[in-house]
Short mmCIF file of C-alpha atoms in Angstrom, two decimals:
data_model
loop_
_atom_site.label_atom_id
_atom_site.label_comp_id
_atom_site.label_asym_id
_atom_site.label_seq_id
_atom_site.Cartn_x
_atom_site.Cartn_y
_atom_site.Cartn_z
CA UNK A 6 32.97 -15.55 -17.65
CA UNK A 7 32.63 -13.54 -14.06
CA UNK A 8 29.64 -15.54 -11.60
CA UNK A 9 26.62 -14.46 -12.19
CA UNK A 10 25.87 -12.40 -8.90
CA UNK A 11 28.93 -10.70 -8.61
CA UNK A 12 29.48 -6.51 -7.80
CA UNK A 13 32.01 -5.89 -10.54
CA UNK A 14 31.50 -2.11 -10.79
CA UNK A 15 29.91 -2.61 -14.12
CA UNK A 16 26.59 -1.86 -15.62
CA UNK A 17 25.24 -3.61 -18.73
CA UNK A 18 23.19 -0.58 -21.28
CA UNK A 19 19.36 -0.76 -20.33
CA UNK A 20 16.63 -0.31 -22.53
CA UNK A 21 13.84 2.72 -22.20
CA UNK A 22 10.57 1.95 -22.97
CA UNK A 23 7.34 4.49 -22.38
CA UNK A 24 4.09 3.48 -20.77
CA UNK A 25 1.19 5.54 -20.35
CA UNK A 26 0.73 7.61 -17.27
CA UNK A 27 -1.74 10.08 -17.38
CA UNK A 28 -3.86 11.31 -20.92
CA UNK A 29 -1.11 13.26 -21.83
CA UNK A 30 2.11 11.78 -20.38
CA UNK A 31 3.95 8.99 -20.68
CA UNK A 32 6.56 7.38 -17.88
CA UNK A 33 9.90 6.62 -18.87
CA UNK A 34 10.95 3.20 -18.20
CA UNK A 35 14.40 1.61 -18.04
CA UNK A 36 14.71 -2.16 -18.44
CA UNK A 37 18.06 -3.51 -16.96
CA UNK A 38 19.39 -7.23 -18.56
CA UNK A 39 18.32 -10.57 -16.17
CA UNK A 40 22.29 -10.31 -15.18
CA UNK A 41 21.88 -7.14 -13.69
CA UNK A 42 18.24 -7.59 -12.57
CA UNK A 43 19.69 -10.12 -10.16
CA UNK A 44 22.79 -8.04 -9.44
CA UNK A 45 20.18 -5.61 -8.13
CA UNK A 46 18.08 -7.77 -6.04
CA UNK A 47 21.07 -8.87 -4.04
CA UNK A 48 21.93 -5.19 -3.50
CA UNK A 49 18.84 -4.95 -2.04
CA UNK A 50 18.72 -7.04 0.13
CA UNK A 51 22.15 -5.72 1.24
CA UNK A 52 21.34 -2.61 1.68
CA UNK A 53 17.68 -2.87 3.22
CA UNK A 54 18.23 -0.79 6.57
CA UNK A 55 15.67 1.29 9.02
CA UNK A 56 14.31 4.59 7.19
CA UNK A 57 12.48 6.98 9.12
CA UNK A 58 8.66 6.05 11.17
CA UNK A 59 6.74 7.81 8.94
CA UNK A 60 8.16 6.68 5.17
CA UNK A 61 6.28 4.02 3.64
CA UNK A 62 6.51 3.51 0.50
CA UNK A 63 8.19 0.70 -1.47
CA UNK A 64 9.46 -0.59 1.94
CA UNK A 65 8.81 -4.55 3.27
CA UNK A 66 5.86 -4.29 5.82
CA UNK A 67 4.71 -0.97 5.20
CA UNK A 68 1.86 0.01 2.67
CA UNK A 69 -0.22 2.55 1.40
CA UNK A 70 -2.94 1.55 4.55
CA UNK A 71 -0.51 2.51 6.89
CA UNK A 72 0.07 5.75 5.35
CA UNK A 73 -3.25 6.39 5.37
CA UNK A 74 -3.95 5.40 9.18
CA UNK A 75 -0.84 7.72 10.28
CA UNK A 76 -3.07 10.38 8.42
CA UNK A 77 -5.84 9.46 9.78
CA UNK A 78 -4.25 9.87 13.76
CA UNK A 79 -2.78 12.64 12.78
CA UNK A 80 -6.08 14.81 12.18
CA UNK A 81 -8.66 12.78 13.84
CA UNK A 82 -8.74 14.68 17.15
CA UNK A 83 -7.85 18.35 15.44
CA UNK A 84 -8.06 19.77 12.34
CA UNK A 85 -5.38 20.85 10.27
CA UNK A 86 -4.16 22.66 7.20
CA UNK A 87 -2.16 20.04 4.71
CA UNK A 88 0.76 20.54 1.86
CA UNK A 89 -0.91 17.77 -0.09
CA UNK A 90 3.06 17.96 -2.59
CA UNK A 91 4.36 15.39 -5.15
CA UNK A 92 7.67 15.79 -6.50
CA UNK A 93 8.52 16.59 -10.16
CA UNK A 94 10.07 13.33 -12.05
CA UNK A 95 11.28 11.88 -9.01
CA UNK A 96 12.77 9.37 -10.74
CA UNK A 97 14.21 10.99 -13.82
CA UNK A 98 15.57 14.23 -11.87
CA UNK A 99 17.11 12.51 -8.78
CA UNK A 100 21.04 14.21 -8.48
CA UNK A 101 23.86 11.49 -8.52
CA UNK A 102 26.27 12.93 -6.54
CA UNK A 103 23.79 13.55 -3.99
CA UNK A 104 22.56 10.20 -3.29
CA UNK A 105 26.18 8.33 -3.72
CA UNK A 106 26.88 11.43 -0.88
CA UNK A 107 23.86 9.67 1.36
CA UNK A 108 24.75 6.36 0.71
CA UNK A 109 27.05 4.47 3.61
CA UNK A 110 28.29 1.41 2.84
CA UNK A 111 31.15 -0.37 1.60
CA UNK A 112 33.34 0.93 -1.40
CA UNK A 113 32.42 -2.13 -3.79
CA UNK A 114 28.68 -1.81 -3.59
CA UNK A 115 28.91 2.12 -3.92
CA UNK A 116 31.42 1.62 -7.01
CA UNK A 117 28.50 -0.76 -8.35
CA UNK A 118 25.49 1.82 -7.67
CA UNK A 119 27.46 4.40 -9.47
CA UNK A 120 27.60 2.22 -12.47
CA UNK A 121 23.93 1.50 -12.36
CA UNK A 122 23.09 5.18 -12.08
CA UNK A 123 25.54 5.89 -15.25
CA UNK A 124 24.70 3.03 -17.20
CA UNK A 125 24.05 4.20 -20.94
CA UNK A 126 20.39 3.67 -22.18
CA UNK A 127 19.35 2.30 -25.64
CA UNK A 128 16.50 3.82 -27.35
CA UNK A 129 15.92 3.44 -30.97
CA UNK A 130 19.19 1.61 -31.74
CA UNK A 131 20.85 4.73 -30.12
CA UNK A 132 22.45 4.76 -26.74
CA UNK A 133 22.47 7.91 -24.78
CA UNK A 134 24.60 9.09 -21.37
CA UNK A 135 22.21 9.70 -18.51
CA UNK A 136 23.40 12.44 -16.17
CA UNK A 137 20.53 12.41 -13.54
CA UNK A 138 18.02 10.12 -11.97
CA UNK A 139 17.56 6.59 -11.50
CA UNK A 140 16.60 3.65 -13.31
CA UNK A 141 13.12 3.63 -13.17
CA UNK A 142 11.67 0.10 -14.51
CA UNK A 143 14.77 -1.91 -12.27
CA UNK A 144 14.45 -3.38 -8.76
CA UNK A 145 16.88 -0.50 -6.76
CA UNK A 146 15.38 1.85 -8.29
CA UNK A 147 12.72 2.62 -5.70
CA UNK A 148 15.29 2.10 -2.67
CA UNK A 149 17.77 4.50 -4.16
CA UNK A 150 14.73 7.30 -4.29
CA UNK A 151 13.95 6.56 0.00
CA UNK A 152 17.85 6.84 0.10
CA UNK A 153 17.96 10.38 -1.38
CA UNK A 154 14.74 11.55 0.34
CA UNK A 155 15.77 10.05 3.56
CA UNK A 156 16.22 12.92 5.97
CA UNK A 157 12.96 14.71 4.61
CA UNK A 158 11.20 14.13 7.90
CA UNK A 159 13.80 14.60 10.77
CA UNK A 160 14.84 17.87 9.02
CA UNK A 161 11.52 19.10 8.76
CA UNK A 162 10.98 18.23 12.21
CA UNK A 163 14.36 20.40 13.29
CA UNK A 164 13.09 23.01 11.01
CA UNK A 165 9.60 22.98 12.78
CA UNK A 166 11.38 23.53 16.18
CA UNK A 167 13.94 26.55 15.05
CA UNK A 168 11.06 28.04 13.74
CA UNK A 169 9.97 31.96 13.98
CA UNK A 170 7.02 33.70 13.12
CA UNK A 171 5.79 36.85 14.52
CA UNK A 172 2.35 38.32 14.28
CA UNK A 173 2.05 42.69 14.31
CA UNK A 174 2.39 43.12 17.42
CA UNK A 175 5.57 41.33 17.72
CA UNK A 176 4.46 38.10 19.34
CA UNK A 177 5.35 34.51 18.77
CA UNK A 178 2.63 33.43 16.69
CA UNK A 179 3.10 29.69 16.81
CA UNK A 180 3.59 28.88 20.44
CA UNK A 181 4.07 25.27 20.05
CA UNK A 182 7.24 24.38 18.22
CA UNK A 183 7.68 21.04 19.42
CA UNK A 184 8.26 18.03 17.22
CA UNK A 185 4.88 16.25 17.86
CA UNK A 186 2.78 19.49 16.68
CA UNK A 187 3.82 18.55 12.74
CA UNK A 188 3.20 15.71 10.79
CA UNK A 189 4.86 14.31 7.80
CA UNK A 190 4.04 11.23 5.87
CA UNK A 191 5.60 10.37 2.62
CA UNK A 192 4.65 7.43 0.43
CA UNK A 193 7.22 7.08 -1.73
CA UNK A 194 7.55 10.49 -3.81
CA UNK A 195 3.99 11.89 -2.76
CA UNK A 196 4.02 13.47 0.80
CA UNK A 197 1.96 15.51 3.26
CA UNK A 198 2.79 17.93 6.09
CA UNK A 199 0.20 18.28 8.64
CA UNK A 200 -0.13 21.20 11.18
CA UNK A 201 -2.82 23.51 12.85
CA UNK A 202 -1.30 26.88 11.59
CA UNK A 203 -1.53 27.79 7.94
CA UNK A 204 1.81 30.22 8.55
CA UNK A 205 3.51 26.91 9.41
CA UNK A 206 2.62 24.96 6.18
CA UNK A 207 3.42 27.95 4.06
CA UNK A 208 6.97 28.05 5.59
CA UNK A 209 7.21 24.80 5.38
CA UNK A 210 6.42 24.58 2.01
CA UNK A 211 9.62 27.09 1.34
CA UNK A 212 11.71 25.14 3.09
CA UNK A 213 10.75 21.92 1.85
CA UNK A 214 11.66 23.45 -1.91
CA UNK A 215 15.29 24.04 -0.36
CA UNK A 216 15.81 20.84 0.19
CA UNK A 217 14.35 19.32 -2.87
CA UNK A 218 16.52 21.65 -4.42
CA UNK A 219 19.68 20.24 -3.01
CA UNK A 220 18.97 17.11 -4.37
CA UNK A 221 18.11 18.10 -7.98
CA UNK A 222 14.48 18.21 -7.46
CA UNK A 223 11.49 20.79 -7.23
CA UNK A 224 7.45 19.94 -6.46
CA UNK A 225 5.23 19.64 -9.25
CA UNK A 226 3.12 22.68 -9.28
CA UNK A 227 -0.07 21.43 -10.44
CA UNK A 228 -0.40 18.95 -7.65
CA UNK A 229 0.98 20.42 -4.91
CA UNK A 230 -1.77 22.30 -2.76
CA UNK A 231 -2.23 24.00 0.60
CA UNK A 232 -5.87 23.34 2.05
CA UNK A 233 -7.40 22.56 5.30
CA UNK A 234 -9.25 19.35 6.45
CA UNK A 235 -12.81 21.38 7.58
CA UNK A 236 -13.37 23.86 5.81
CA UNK A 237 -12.21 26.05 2.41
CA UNK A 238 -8.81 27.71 2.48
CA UNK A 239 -8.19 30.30 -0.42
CA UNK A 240 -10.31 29.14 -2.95
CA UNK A 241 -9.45 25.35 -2.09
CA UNK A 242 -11.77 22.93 -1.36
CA UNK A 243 -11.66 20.82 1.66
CA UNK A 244 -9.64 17.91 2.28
CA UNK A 245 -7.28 16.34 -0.22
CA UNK A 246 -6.81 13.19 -2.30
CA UNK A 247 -4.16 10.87 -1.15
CA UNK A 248 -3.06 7.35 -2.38
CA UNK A 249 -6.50 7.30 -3.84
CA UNK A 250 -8.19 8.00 -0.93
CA UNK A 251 -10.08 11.05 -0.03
CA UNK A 252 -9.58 12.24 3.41
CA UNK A 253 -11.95 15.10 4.56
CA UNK A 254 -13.37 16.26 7.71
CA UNK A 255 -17.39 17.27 8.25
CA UNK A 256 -18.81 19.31 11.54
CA UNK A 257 -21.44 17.41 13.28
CA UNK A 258 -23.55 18.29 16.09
CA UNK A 259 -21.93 19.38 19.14
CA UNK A 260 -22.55 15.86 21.05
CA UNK A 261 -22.66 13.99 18.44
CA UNK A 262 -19.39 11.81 19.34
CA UNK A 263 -19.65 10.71 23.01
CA UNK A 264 -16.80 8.33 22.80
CA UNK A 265 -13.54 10.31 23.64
CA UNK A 266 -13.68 12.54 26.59
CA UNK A 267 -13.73 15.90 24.59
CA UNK A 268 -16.79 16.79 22.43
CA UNK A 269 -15.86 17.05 18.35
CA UNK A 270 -17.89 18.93 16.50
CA UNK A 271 -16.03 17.16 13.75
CA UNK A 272 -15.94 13.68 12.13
CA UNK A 273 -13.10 12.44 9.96
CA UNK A 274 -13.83 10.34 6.60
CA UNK A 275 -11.71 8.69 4.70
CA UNK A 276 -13.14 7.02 1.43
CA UNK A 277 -12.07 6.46 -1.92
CA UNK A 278 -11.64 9.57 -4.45
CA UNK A 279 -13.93 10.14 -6.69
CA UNK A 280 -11.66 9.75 -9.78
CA UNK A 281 -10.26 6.45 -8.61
CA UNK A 282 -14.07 5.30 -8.89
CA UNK A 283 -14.75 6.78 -11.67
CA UNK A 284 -11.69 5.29 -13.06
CA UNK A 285 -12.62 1.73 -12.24
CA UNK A 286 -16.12 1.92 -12.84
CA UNK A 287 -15.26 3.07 -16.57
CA UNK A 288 -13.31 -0.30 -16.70
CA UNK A 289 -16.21 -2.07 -15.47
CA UNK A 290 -18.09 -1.48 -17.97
CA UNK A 291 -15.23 -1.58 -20.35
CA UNK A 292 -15.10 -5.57 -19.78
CA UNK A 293 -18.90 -5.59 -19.74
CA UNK A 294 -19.25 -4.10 -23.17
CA UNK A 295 -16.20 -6.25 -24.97
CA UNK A 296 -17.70 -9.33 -23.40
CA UNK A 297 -20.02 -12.20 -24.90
CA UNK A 298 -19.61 -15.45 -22.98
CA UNK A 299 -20.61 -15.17 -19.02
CA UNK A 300 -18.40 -17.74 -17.85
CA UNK A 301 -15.09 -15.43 -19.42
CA UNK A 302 -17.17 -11.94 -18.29
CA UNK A 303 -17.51 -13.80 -14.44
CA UNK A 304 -13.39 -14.65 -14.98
CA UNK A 305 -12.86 -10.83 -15.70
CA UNK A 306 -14.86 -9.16 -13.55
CA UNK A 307 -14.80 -11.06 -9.65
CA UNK A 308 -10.39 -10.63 -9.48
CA UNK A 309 -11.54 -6.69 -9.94
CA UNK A 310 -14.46 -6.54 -8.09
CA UNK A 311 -12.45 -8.14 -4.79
CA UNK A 312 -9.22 -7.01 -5.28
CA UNK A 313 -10.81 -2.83 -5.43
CA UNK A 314 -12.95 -3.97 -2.29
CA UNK A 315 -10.01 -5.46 -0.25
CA UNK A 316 -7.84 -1.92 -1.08
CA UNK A 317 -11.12 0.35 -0.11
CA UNK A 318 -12.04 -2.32 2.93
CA UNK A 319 -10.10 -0.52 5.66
CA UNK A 320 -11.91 2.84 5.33
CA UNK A 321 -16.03 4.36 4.76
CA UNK A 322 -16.22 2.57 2.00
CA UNK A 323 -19.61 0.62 2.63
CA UNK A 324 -21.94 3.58 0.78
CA UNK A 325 -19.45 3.14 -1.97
CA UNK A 326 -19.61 -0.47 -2.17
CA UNK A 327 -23.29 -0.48 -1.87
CA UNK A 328 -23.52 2.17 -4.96
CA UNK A 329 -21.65 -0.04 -7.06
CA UNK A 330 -22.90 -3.49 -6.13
CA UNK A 331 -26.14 -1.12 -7.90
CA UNK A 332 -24.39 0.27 -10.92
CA UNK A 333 -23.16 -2.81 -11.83
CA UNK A 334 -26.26 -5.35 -11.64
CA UNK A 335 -27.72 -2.03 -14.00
CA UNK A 336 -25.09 -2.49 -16.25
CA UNK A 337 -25.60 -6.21 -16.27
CA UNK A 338 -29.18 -6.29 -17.13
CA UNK A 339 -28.51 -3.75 -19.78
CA UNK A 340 -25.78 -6.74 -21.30
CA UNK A 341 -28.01 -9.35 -20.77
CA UNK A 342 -30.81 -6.88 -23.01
CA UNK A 343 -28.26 -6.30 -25.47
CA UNK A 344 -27.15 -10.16 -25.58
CA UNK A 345 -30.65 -11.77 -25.99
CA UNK A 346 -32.80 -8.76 -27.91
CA UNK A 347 -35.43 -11.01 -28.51
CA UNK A 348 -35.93 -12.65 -24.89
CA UNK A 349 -38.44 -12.21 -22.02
CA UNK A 350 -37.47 -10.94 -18.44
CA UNK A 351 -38.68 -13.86 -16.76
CA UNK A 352 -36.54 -15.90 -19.20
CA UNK A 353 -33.46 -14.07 -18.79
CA UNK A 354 -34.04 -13.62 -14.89
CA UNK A 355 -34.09 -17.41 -14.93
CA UNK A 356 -31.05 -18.04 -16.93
CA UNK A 357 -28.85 -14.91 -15.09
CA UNK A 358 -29.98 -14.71 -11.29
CA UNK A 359 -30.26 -17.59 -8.83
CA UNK A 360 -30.37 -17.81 -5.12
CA UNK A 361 -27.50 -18.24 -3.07
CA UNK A 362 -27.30 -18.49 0.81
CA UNK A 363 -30.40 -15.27 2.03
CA UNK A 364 -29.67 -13.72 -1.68
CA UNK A 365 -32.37 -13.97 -4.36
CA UNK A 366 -31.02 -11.68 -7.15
CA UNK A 367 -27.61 -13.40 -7.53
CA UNK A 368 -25.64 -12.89 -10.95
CA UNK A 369 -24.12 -16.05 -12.08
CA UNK A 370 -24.09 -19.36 -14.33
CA UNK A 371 -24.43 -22.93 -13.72
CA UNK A 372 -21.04 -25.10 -13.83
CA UNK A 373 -21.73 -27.49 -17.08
CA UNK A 374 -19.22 -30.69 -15.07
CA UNK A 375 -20.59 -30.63 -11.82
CA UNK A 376 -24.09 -28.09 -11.84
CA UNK A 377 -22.51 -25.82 -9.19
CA UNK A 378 -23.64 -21.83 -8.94
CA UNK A 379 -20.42 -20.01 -10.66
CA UNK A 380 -21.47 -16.40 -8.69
CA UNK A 381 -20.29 -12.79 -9.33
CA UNK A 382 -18.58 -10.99 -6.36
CA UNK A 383 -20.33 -8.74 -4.68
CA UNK A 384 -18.33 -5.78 -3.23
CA UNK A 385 -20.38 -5.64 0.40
CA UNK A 386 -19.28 -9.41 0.50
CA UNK A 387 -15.94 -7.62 1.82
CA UNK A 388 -16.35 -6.95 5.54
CA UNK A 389 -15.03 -3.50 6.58
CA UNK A 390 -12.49 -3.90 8.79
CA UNK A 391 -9.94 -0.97 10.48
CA UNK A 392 -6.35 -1.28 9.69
CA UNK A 393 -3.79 -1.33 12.59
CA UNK A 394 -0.38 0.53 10.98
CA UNK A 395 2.62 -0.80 12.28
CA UNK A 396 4.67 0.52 15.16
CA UNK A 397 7.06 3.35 14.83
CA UNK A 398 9.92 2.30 13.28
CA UNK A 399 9.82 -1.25 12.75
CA UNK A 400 11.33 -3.47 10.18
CA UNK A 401 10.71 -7.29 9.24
CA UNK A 402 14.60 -7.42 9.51
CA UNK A 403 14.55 -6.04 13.29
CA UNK A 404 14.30 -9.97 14.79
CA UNK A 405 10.70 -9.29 15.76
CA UNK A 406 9.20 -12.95 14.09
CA UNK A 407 5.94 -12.75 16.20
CA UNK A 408 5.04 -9.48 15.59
CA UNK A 409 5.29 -9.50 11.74
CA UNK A 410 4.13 -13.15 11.62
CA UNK A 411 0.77 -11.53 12.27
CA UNK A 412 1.23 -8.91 9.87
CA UNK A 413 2.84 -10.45 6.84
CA UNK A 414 1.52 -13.29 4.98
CA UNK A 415 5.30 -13.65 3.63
CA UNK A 416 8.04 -12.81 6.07
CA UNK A 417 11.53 -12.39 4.27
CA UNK A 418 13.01 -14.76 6.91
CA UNK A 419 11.31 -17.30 8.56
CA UNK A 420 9.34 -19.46 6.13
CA UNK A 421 5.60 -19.65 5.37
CA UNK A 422 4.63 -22.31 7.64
CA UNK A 423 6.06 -21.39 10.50
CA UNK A 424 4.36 -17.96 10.05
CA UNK A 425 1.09 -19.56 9.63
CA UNK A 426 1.16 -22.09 12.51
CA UNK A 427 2.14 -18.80 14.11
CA UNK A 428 -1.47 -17.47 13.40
CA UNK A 429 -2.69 -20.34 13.69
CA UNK A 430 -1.63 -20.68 17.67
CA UNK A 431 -2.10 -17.20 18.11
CA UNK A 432 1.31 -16.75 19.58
CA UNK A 433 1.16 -19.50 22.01
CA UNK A 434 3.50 -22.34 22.38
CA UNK A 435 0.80 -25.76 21.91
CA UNK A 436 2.63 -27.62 24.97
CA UNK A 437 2.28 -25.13 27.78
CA UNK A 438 0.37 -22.43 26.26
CA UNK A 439 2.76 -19.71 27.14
CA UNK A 440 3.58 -16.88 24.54
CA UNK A 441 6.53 -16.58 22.55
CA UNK A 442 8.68 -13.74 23.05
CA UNK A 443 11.32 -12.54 19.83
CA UNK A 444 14.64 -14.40 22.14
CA UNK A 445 12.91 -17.74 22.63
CA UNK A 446 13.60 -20.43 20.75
CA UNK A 447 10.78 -21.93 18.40
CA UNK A 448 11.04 -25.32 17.04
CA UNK A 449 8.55 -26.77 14.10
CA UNK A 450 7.16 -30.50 15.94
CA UNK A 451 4.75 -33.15 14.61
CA UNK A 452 1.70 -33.56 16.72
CA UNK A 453 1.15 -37.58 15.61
CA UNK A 454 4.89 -38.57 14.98
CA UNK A 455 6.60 -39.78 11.83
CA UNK A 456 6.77 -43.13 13.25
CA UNK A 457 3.48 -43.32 13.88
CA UNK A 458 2.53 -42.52 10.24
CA UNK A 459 1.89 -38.79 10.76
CA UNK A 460 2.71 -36.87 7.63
CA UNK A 461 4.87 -33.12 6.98
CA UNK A 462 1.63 -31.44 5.93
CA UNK A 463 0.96 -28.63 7.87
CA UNK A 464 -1.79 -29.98 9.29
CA UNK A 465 0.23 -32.24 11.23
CA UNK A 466 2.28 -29.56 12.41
CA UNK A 467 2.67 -26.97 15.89
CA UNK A 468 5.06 -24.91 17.11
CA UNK A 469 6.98 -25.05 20.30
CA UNK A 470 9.52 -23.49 22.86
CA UNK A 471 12.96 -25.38 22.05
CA UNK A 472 12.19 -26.57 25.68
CA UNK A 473 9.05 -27.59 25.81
CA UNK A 474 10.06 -29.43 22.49
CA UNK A 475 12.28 -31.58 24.29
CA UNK A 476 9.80 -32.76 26.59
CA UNK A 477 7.77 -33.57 24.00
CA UNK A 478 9.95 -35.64 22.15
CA UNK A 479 10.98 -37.75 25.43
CA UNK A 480 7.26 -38.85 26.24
CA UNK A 481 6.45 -39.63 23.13
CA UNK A 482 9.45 -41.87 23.28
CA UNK A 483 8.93 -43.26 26.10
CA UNK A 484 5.78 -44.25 24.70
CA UNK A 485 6.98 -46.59 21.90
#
């Protein structure tokens, strides 16, 4: 029997499953064996490489925040029209000889993508060929779509710059053709192109269908749009939906921002869509109404209430948290009404709310072992903070420990601890408080020694140049 982990060219059948992806469409999924699941994850980590600044999704260090921020520069000192696009069956439609064309690397791992791509699928004790698109459902599958789309951005950047369009009377009318005058951003097979002139975006928009086209694929006509961030563009509204977040622009009063030298007469919003709250209020109330027992409904609901708050936390999203820290203690007196029909308020207010820190009206139980207040989340309890997107075209692979120690909670090389201690020490070396730079040497040290009973928990634990670890380690010897 061949290792486990080894590229032998071959591809085992996979199985296609359907999930539900919108009310009336399903997504295709194709499960690969454990065998080649792990086949797969070695690949990618082989082939893991530098796409371009602006791609973000499905990449280590990069998420949909960052997209959003590079949106958010993009527009915040100037308005601009936006192909909000998403591209048909990305997936399912993606042409094989075009991506094995963009892949470079060596013969044995391209031999063994080209026998992923082909491998047969089983559905309904049948197995069927596949001609087209990738595996969606296995672990490549998203880094052989940034593959075949890499190249979006740079060419729409050339086109941008070759680009001629005259007005009547014969003129240029885009004067600017320069690289930095367009913006692209594309989160894995959503995307928008960003630019001042509507003429642009509409030729853009041509173009961008060209290319799609040499790789098999077309946009998705019913969400792909051309609007404009202030105001109404041919029957569209303003702004656009993006990742679940609703980006917009609103004029103010001509002073009204006094802290950039120029005066807007614009601010820029971004705050989460309407249908993505919709959507998660409905399930909301969902667990409210299937639930009996508060200690399982306080189980259910807090993971949802924080982990919708920590997505929306990085934007104007306090209004919206406010609103629903309302909707739901509605909905929870309404369950409470429903649970005990025959029950006073002041009973039920006794039994439900409590006081907890400078909060009287606090939803929660009593532990039964130890008597302590089991609360619900609230969704203002999550600070708003600004996001920071990360620098041009950086990768966790690029050597660069300090700066993605600060951004990652897991870094893909250097272990947990040392990227916590990292935080911890803000960058500074504990013996002579210098920084770290990427080329120095850091070495994990115990501040009370082994031989002096001190212990491997992290607590016990700093980082140091490999230097000023030396030092270290010949007082404290000296001191025995």
């Amino acid at each position: 029997m061949l290792p486990l982990f080894i590229l032998d060219g071959k591809a085992s059948p996979t199985r296609r499953i359907y999930i539900p992806k919108d009310k009336n469409e399903d997504r295709p999924l194709r499960i690969p064996t454990i065998r080649e699941r792990a086949k797969q994850y070695l690949a990618l980590l082989a082939l893991e490489a530098p796409f371009e600044a602006n791609s973000y999704g499905f990449r280590p260090g990069r998420s949909c925040h960052d997209a959003i921020e590079a949106i958010f520069i993009a527009i915040n000192q100037k308005p601009k029209y936006v192909l909000d696009a998403d591209i048909q069956g990305c997936f399912n439609e993606i042409d094989h000889n075009a991506l094995l064309a963009k892949l470079s690397t060596f013969p044995a791992m391209k031999k063994q993508i080209k026998a992923w791509l082909k491998a047969e699928i089983l559905e309904d004790n049948v197995y069927l060929t596949v001609e087209k698109g990738t595996s969606q459902g296995s672990l490549i599958s998203p880094l052989l779509m940034n593959i075949a789309l890499h190249g979006m951005e740079q060419a729409v950047i050339e086109f941008m710059k070759s680009l001629q369009l005259k007005g009547p009377d014969g003129k240029n009318i885009v004067k600017r053709r320069r690289a930095s005058s367009i913006n692209i951003i594309r989160y894995a097979d959503d995307f928008v192109i960003l630019h001042e002139n509507a003429l642009v975006i509409e030729s853009c928009k041509k173009f961008i269908q060209n290319f799609l086209l040499s790789l098999g694929l077309k946009l998705k006509d019913n969400k792909t749009r051309i609007c404009h961030t202030l105001h109404n563009f041919e029957g569209e509204p303003t702004g656009f939906d993006f990742l679940g977040f609703n980006i917009c622009q609103y004029p103010i009063g001509k002073y009204a921002v006094r802290k950039t030298k120029v005066a807007l007469t614009f601010r820029t919003l971004i705050r989460p869509s309407k249908s993505k709250i919709k959507e998660h209020f409905d399930k909301m109330k969902k667990i409210i109404g299937k639930t009996r027992k508060t200690d399982v409904l306080l189980m259910e609901l807090n993971p949802k209430i924080l982990g919708w708050a920590r997505y929306y936390h990085t934007v104007a999203s306090y209004k919206t948290f406010k609103w629903f820290d309302t909707l739901l203690f509605r909905a929870l007196l309404k369950w409470q009404y429903k649970k005990h029909p025959t029950r006073s308020r002041k009973w039920l207010n006794n039994l439900y709310y409590h006081k907890k820190e400078e909060k009287n009206w606090v939803f929660g139980m009593k532990s039964p072992k130890n008597n302590e207040l089991i609360s619900l989340k609230s969704y203002t309890d999550v600070p708003i903070k600004r996001f920071v997107k990360v620098k041009g075209e950086k990768s966790p692979y690029d050597g660069d420990m300090l700066y993605w120690s600060f951004r990652l909670n897991n870094h893909p090389i250097i272990s947990g601890n040392v990227s916590k201690l990292l935080k911890k020490q803000k960058g500074l070396c504990n013996f002579c408080n210098l920084p770290f730079f990427p080329t120095d040497i850091i070495e994990r040290d115990h501040v009370i020694p082994l031989s002096k009973n001190g212990t491997h928990k992290i607590s016990n634990m700093q980082l140091l140049h490999g230097h000023c670890h030396k030092i270290k380690t010949a007082n404290d010897r000296k001191l025995m």
